[in-house]
Coordinates of C-alpha atoms in Angstrom, one line a residue:
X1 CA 106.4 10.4 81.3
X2 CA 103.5 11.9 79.1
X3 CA 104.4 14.4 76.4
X4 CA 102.1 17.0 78.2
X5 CA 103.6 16.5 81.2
X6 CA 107.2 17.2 79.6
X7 CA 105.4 19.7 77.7
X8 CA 104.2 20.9 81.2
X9 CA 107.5 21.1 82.5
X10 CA 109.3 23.1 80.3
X11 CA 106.9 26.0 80.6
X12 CA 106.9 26.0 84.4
X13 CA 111.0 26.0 83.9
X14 CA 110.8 28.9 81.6
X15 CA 107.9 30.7 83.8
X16 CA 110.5 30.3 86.7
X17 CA 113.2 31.8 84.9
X18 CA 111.3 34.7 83.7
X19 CA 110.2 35.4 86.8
X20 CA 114.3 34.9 88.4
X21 CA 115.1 37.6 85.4
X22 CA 112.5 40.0 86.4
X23 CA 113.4 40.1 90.2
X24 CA 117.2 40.4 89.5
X25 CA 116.4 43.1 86.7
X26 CA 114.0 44.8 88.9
X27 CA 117.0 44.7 91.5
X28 CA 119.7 45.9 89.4
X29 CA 117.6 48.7 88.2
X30 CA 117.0 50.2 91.6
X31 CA 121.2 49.3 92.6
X32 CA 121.9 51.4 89.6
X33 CA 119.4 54.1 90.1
X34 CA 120.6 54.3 93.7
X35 CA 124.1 54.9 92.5
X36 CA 123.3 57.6 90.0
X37 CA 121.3 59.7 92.5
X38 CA 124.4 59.0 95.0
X39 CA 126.9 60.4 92.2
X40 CA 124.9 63.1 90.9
X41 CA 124.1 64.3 94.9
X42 CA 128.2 64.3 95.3
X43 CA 128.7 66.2 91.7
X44 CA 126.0 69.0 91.4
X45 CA 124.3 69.2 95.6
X46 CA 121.2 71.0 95.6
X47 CA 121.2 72.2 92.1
X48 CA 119.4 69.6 90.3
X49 CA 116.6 70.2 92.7
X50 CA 113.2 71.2 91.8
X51 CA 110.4 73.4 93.1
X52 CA 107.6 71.4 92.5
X53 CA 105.0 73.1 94.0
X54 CA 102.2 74.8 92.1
X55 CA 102.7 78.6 93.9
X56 CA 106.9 77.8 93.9
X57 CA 107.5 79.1 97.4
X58 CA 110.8 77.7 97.5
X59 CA 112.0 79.8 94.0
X60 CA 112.7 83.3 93.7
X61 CA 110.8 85.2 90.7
X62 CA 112.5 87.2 88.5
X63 CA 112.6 90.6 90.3
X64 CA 114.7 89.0 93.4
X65 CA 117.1 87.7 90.3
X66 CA 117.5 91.4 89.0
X67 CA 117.7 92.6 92.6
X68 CA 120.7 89.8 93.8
X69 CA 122.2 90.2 90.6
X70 CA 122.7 94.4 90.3
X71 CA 123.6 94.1 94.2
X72 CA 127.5 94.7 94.4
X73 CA 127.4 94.6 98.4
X74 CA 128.0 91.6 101.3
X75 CA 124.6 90.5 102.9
X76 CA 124.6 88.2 105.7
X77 CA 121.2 86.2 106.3
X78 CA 121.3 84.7 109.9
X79 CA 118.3 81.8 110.6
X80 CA 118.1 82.1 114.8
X81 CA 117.4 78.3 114.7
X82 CA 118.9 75.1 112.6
X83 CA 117.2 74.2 109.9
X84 CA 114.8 71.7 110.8
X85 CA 113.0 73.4 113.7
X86 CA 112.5 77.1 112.4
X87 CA 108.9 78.4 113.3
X88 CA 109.4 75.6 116.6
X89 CA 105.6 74.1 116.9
X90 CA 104.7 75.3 113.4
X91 CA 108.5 73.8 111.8
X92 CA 106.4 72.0 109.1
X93 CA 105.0 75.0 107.7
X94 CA 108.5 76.5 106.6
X95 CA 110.5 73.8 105.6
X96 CA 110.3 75.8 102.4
X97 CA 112.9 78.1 104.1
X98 CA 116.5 76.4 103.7
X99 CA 115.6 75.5 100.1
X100 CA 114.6 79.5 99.6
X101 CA 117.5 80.5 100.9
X102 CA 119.8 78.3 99.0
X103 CA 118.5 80.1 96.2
X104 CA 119.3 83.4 97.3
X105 CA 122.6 82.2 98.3
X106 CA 123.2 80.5 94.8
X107 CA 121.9 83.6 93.0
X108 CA 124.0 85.9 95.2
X109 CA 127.0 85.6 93.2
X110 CA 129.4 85.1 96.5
X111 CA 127.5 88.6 98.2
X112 CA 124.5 86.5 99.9
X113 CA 126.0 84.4 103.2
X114 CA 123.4 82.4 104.6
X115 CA 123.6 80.2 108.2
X116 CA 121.4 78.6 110.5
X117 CA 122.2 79.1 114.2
X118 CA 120.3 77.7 117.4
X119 CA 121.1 80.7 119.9
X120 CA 120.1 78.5 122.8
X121 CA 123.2 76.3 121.7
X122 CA 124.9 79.2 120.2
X123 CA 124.1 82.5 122.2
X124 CA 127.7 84.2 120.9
X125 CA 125.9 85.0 118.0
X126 CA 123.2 87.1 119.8
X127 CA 126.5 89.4 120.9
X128 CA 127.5 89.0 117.0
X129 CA 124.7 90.5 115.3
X130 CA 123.4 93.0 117.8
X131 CA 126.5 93.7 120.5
X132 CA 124.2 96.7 122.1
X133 CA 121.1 94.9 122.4
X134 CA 118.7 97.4 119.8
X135 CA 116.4 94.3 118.5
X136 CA 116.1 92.2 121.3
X137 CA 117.1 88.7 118.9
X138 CA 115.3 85.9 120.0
X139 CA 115.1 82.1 118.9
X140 CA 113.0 81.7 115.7
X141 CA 113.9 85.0 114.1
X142 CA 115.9 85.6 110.6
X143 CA 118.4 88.3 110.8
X144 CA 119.1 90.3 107.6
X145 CA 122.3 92.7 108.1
X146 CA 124.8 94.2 105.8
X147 CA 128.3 92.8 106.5
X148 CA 129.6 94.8 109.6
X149 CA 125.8 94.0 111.1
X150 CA 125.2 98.2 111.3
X151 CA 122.1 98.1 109.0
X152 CA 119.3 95.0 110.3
X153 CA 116.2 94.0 109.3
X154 CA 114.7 91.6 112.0
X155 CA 112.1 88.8 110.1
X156 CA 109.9 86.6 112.2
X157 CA 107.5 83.8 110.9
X158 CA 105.1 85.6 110.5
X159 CA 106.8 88.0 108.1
X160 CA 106.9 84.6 105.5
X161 CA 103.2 84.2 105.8
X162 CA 99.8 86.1 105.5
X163 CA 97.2 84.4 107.8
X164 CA 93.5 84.7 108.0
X165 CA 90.9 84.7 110.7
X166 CA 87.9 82.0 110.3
X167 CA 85.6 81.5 113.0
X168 CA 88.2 80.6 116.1
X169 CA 90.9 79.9 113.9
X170 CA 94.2 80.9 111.8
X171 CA 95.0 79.8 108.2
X172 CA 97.5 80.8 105.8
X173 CA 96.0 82.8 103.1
X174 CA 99.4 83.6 101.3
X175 CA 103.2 83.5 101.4
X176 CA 105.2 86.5 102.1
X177 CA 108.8 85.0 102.8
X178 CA 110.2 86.2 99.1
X179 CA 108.8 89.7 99.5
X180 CA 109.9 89.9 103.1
X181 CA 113.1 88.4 102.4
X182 CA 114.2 90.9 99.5
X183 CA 112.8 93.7 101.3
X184 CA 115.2 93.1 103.7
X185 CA 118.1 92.8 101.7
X186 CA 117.3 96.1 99.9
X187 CA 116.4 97.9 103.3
X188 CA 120.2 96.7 104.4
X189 CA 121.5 97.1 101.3
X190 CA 120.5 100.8 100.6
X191 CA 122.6 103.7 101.0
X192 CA 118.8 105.9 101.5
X193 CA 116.1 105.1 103.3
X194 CA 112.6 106.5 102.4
X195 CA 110.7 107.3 105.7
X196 CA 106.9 107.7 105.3
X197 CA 105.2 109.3 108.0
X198 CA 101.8 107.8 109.7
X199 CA 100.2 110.9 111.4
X200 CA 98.2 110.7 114.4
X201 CA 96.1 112.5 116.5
X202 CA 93.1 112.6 114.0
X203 CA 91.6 108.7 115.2
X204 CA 93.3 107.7 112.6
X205 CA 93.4 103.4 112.3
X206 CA 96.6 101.9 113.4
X207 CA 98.9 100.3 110.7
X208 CA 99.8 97.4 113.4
X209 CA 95.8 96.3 113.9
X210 CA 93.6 96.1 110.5
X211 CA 96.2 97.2 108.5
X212 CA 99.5 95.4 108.7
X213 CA 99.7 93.7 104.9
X214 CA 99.7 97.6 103.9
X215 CA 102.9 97.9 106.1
X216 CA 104.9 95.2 106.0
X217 CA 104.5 96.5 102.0
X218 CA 106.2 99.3 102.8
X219 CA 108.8 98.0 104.9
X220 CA 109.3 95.6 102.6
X221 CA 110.0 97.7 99.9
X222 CA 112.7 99.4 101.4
X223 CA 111.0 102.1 103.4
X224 CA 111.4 103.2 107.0
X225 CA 107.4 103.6 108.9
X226 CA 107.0 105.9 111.5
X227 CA 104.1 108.0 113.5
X228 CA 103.9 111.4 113.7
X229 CA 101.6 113.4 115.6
X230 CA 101.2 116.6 113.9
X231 CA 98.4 117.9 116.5
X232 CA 101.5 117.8 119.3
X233 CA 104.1 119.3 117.0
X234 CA 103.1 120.5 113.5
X235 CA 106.0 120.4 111.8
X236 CA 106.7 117.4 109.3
X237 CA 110.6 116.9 109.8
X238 CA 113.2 116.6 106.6
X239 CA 113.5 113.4 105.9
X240 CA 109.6 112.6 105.1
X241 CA 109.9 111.2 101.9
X242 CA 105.4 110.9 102.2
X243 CA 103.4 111.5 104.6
X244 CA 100.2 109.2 104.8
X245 CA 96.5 109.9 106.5
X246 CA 94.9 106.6 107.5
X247 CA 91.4 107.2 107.9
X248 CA 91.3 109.8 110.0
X249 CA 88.1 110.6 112.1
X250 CA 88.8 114.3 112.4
X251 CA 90.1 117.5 110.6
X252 CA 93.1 118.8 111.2
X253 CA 93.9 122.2 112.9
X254 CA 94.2 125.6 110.6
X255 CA 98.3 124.8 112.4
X256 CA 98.3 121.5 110.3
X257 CA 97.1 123.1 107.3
X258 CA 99.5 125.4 107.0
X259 CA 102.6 123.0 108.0
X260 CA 101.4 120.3 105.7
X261 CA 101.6 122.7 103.3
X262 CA 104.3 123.6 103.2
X263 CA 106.1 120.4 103.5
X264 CA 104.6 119.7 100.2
X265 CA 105.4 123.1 98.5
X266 CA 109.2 121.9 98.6
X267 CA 108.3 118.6 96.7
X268 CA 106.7 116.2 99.2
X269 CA 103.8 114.0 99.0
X270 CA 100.6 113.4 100.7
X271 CA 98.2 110.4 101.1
X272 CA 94.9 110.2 102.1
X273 CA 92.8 107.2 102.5
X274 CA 89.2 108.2 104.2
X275 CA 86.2 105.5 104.6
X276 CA 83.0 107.5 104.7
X277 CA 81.9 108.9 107.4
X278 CA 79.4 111.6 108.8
X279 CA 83.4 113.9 109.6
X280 CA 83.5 116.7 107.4
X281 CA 87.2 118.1 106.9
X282 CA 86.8 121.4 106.1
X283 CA 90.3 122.3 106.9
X284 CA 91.5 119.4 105.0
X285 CA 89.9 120.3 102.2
X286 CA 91.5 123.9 102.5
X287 CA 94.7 121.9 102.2
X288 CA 93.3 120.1 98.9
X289 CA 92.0 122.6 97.0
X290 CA 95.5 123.9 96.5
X291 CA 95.4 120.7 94.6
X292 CA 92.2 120.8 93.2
X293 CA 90.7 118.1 94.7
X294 CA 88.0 117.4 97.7
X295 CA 86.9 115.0 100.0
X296 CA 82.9 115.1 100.0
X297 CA 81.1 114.0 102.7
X298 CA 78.4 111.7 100.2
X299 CA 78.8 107.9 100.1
X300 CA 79.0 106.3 96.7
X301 CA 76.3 103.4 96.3
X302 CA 76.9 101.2 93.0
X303 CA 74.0 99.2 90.7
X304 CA 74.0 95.9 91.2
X305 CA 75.4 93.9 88.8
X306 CA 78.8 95.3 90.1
X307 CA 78.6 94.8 93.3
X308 CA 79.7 92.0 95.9
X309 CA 77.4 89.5 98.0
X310 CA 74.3 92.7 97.1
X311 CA 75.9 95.1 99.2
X312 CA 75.8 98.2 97.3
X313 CA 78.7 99.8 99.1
X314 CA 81.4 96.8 98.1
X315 CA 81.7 96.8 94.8
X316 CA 84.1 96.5 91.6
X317 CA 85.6 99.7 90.4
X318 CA 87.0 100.6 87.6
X319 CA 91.7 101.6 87.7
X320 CA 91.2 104.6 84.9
X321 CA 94.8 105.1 82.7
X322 CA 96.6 107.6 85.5
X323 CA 100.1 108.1 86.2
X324 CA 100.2 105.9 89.0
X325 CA 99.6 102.7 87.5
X326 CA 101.8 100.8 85.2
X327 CA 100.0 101.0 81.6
X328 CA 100.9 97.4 81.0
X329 CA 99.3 95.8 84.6
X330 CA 97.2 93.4 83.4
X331 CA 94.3 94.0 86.2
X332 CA 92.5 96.7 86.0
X333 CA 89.8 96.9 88.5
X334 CA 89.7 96.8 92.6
X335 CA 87.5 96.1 95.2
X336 CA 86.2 99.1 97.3
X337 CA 84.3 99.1 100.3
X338 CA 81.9 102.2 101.7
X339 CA 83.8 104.7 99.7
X340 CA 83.5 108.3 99.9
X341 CA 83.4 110.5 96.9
X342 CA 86.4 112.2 95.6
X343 CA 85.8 115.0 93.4
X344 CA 87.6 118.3 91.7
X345 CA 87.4 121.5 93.7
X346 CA 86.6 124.5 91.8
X347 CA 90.8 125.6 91.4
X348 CA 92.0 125.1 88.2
X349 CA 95.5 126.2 87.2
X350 CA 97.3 125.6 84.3
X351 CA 99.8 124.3 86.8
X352 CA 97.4 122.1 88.6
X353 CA 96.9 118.5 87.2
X354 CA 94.3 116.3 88.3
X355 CA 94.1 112.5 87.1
X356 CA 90.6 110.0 88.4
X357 CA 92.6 107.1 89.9
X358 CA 89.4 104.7 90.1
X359 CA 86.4 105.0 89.1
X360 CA 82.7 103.2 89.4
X361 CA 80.5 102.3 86.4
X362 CA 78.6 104.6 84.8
X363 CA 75.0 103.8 86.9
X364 CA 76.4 104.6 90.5
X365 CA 74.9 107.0 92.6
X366 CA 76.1 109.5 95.3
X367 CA 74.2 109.8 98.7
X368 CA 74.4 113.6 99.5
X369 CA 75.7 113.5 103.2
X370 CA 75.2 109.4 103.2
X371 CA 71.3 109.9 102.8
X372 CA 69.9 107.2 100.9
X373 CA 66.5 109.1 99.9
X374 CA 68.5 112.2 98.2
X375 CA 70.9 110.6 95.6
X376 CA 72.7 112.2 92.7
X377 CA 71.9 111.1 89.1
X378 CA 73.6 108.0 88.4
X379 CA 77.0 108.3 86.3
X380 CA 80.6 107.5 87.0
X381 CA 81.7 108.6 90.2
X382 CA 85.0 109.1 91.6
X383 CA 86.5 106.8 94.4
X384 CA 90.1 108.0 94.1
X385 CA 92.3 110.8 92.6
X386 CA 95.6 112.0 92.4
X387 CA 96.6 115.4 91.8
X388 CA 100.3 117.1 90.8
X389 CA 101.0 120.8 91.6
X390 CA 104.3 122.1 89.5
X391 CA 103.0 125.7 90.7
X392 CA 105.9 125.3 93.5
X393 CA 108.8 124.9 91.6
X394 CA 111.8 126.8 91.2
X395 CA 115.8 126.4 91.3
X396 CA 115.7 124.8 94.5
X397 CA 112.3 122.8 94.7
X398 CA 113.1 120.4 91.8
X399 CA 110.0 117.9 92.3
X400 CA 106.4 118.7 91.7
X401 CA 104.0 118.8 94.9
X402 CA 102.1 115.3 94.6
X403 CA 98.9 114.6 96.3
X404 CA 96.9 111.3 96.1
X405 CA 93.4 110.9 97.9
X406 CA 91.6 107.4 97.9
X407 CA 87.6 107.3 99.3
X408 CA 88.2 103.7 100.7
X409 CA 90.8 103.0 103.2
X410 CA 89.3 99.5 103.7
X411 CA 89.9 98.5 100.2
X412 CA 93.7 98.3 101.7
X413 CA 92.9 96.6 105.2
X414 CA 94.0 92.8 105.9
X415 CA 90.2 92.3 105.8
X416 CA 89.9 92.8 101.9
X417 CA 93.7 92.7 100.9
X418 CA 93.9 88.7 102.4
X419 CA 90.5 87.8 100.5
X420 CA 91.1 89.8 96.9
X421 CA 95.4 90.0 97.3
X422 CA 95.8 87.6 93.6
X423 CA 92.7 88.2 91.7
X424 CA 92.2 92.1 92.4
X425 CA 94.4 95.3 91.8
X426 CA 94.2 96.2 95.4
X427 CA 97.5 95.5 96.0
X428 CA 99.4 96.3 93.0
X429 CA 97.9 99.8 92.9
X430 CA 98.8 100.4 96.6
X431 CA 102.9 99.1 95.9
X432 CA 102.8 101.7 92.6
X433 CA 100.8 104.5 94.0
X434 CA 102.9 104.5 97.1
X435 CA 105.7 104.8 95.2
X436 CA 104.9 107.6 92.9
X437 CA 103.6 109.6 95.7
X438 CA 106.6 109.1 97.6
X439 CA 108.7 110.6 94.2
X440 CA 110.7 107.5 93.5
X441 CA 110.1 107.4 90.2
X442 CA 112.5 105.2 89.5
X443 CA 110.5 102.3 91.0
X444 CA 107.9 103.0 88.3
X445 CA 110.1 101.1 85.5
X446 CA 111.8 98.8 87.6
X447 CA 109.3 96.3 88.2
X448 CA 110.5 95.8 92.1
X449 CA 107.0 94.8 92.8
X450 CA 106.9 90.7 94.6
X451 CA 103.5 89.7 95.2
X452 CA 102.5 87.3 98.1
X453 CA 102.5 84.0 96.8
X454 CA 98.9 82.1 97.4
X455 CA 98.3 79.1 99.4
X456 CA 97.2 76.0 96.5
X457 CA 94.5 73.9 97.6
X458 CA 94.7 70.4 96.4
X459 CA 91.4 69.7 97.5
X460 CA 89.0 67.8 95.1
X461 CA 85.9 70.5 95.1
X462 CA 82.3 69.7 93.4
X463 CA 80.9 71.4 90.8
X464 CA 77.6 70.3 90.9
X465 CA 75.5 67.6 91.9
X466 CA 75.5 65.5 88.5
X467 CA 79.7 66.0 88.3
X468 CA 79.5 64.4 91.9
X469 CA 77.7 61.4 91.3
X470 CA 79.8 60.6 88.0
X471 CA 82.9 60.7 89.7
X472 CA 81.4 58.7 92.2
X473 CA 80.2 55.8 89.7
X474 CA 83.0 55.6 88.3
X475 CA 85.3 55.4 91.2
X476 CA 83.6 53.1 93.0
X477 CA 82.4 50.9 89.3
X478 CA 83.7 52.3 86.6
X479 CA 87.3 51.3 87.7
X480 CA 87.0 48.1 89.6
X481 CA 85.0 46.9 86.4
X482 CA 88.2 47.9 84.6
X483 CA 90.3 46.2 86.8
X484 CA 88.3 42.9 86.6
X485 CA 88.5 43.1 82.4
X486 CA 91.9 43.5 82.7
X487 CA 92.9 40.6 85.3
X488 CA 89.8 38.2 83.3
X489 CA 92.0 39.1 79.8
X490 CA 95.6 37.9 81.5
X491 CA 94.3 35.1 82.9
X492 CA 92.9 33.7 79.9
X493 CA 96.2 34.4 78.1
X494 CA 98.4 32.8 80.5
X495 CA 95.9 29.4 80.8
X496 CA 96.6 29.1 77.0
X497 CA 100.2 29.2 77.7

């Protein structure tokens, strides 16, 4: 036998048992990795497991930590379906949920008792939570309930998700299960309730059609929505903690005036939101100038550079330092939409304080009675304001009289809210204004705010044209070429082996 083929020999031998050595190592590897998840699964559960995700869906932020941890009371959280077919046809969207709720369970501190439970297999627990029937429980639901079930808070799917409309279809814009799911436990938990009043009987818009993202940020945040029709009955009844106009299309009767009035003259608050229009509320405005404020009947047009797609009624305004916004927010415009100017009345009192909320740039204009031909001069105009009256207060009215009016009411609608909810104050102003209207000023410092959560997009967009075709060349050359380097170099190493 040759000395090369010897030679020959031994390197195939010793190429064999490197490769024998790298296919048992490879094995043992994975045997032992296999066994360390096992033990680790069996010593710590779920918490070694990580959210992931870009927008954390499955983690609680650090105001539902405060909340869970200063809450001293039992709160049961009661899935209507197991945990793999929540949301039925739409399951894959929330498997997010049992992860979520381990958190709040983990961060409960022995208070937060959460279970899945298919009602079709399981219908006692129908009868368990709701013995006289009130909700009407159905399959698919979350129930959120103290610990003797006499305070719920019903959540469906579509509490956990924002969705939005394009062309024939729906798509998730944002998630809402964190904010839904702590409002719920703070409504159940809550020894009082705030109840804001809706009034009717003006065409006012309906919270549950263009405006549901402003509810569900009330009820979320622990307050109790109802209507009231002051035309029917005038009187606003004792437990309105704020009363709230929704675009209304009419004035209200000399009757309202006077009740509304005095409703706020023993410490409530009022909030107006009011679109243009060609309505002129002169009996409103009766109202208001108690406050020293007005609603106009001119339409506020911006220059151009500020506003949106050239429409010069959608534009960027300006959140002026006010009492109703946090100092430290760190957004400080919103987005309006065919706003009507707010202005002072001609009432000042010592006891009167008025504060401009937002505000346009200083080239806007205002169209006197929405004509576009007679226009003010341009300067800052006013889109919102909010005024305090102390004038009312004695040894039994201990709050000041609080009044907030906003020119735009579709800078708040699911139309603008879903497009500008993360980039925009839109929202942030409506959860602190709300709030400081309503009188609980202890929300003001507590930071209970929970913003929806936005939907990431892992899509690969192109800049421009020149971006594309370099990613292009060098995905479909660039790499192979490197590829081909690559193998060319290891084969020339191992022939000279």
């Amino acid at each position: 036998m040759s000395k090369n083929v010897k030679e020959k020999i031994v390197v195939d031998a010793r190429n064999k048992k490197l490769r024998n050595a790298a296919v048992i190592s490879v094995i043992v590897l994975a045997v032992i990795l296999l066994l360390f998840n096992v033990i680790l699964e069996q010593a710590f559960g779920n918490a070694l497991e990580f959210d992931w995700t870009e927008n954390k869906i499955s983690t609680v932020g650090d105001t539902t930590k405060n909340i869970l941890n200063e809450n001293d009371k039992k709160i049961n959280i009661t899935v209507l379906a197991t945990e793999e077919n929540f949301g039925g046809s739409s399951a894959q969207t929330f498997n997010f949920l049992p992860k979520l709720l381990g958190e709040y369970r983990d961060m409960g501190k022995g208070k937060i008792d959460v279970r899945f439970i298919d009602p079709v297999q399981n219908p006692n627990v129908i009868e368990e939570l709701d013995p006289e029937k009130v909700h009407n429980l159905q399959q698919h639901q979350i129930v959120v309930s103290n610990e003797d079930h006499s305070k719920i808070k019903v959540l469906t799917s579509n509490d956990l998700v924002e969705t939005e409309r394009q062309g024939y279809q729906m798509y998730i814009s944002g998630y809402t299960a964190e904010e839904a799911l702590t409002g719920a436990i703070k409504f159940v938990s809550s020894d009082n309730t705030p109840v804001v009043y809706v009034t009717t009987g003006h065409g006012e818009a309906k919270l549950d059609q263009n405006y549901t993202i402003l509810r569900a940020m009330l009820e979320r945040n622990n307050y109790l929505v109802k209507e009231l029709n002051t035309t029917v009955d005038a009187t606003i009844p004792e437990d309105a903690t704020l009363l709230l106009m929704l675009n209304p299309t009419s004035d209200i009767t000399v009757n309202e005036t006077d009740s509304y009035l005095k409703y706020l003259k023993t410490g409530g608050g009022l909030y107006i939101m009011s679109d243009y229009s060609n309505t002129v509320f002169d009996n409103l405005n009766t109202l208001l100038n108690e406050f020293n404020l007005k609603l106009t009947n001119d339409r506020v047009k911006e220059s151009v550079e500020n506003t949106h797609s050239n429409n010069e009624y959608r534009f960027n305004a300006k959140i002026s330092k006010n009492p109703l916004y946090p100092e430290d927010a760190n957004i400080d415009f919103v987005v309006t939409e065919n706003v009507r100017l707010i202005t002072t009345a001609d009432n000042n009192k010592d006891w009167i304080e008025t504060h401009p909320v937002i505000e346009t740039g200083k080239e806007a204009y205002a169209e006197k009675a929405g004509n576009p031909e007679d226009l003010s001069i341009p300067g800052v105009q006013n889109v919102a304001m909010y005024s305090i009256n102390k004038g009312y207060m004695d040894d039994s009215v201990r709050k000041s009289a609080r009044v907030a009016v906003y020119g735009s009411a579709t800078m708040f609608s699911d139309k603008v809210l879903s497009q500008v909810m993360v980039n925009s104050g839109n929202y942030v102003l409506l959860y602190y204004s709300a709030n400081k209207v309503a009188g609980i000023e202890s929300l003001q410092g507590e930071k209970l705010l929970i913003k929806p959560k936005p939907v990431v997009s892992y899509n690969i967009v192109a800049k421009n044209q020149n971006s594309t075709k370099l990613a292009g060349f060098f995905t479909m050359i660039g790499i192979p070429a490197i590829l081909l380097v690559l193998a060319l170099i290891v084969y020339r190493r191992r022939r000279n082996l």
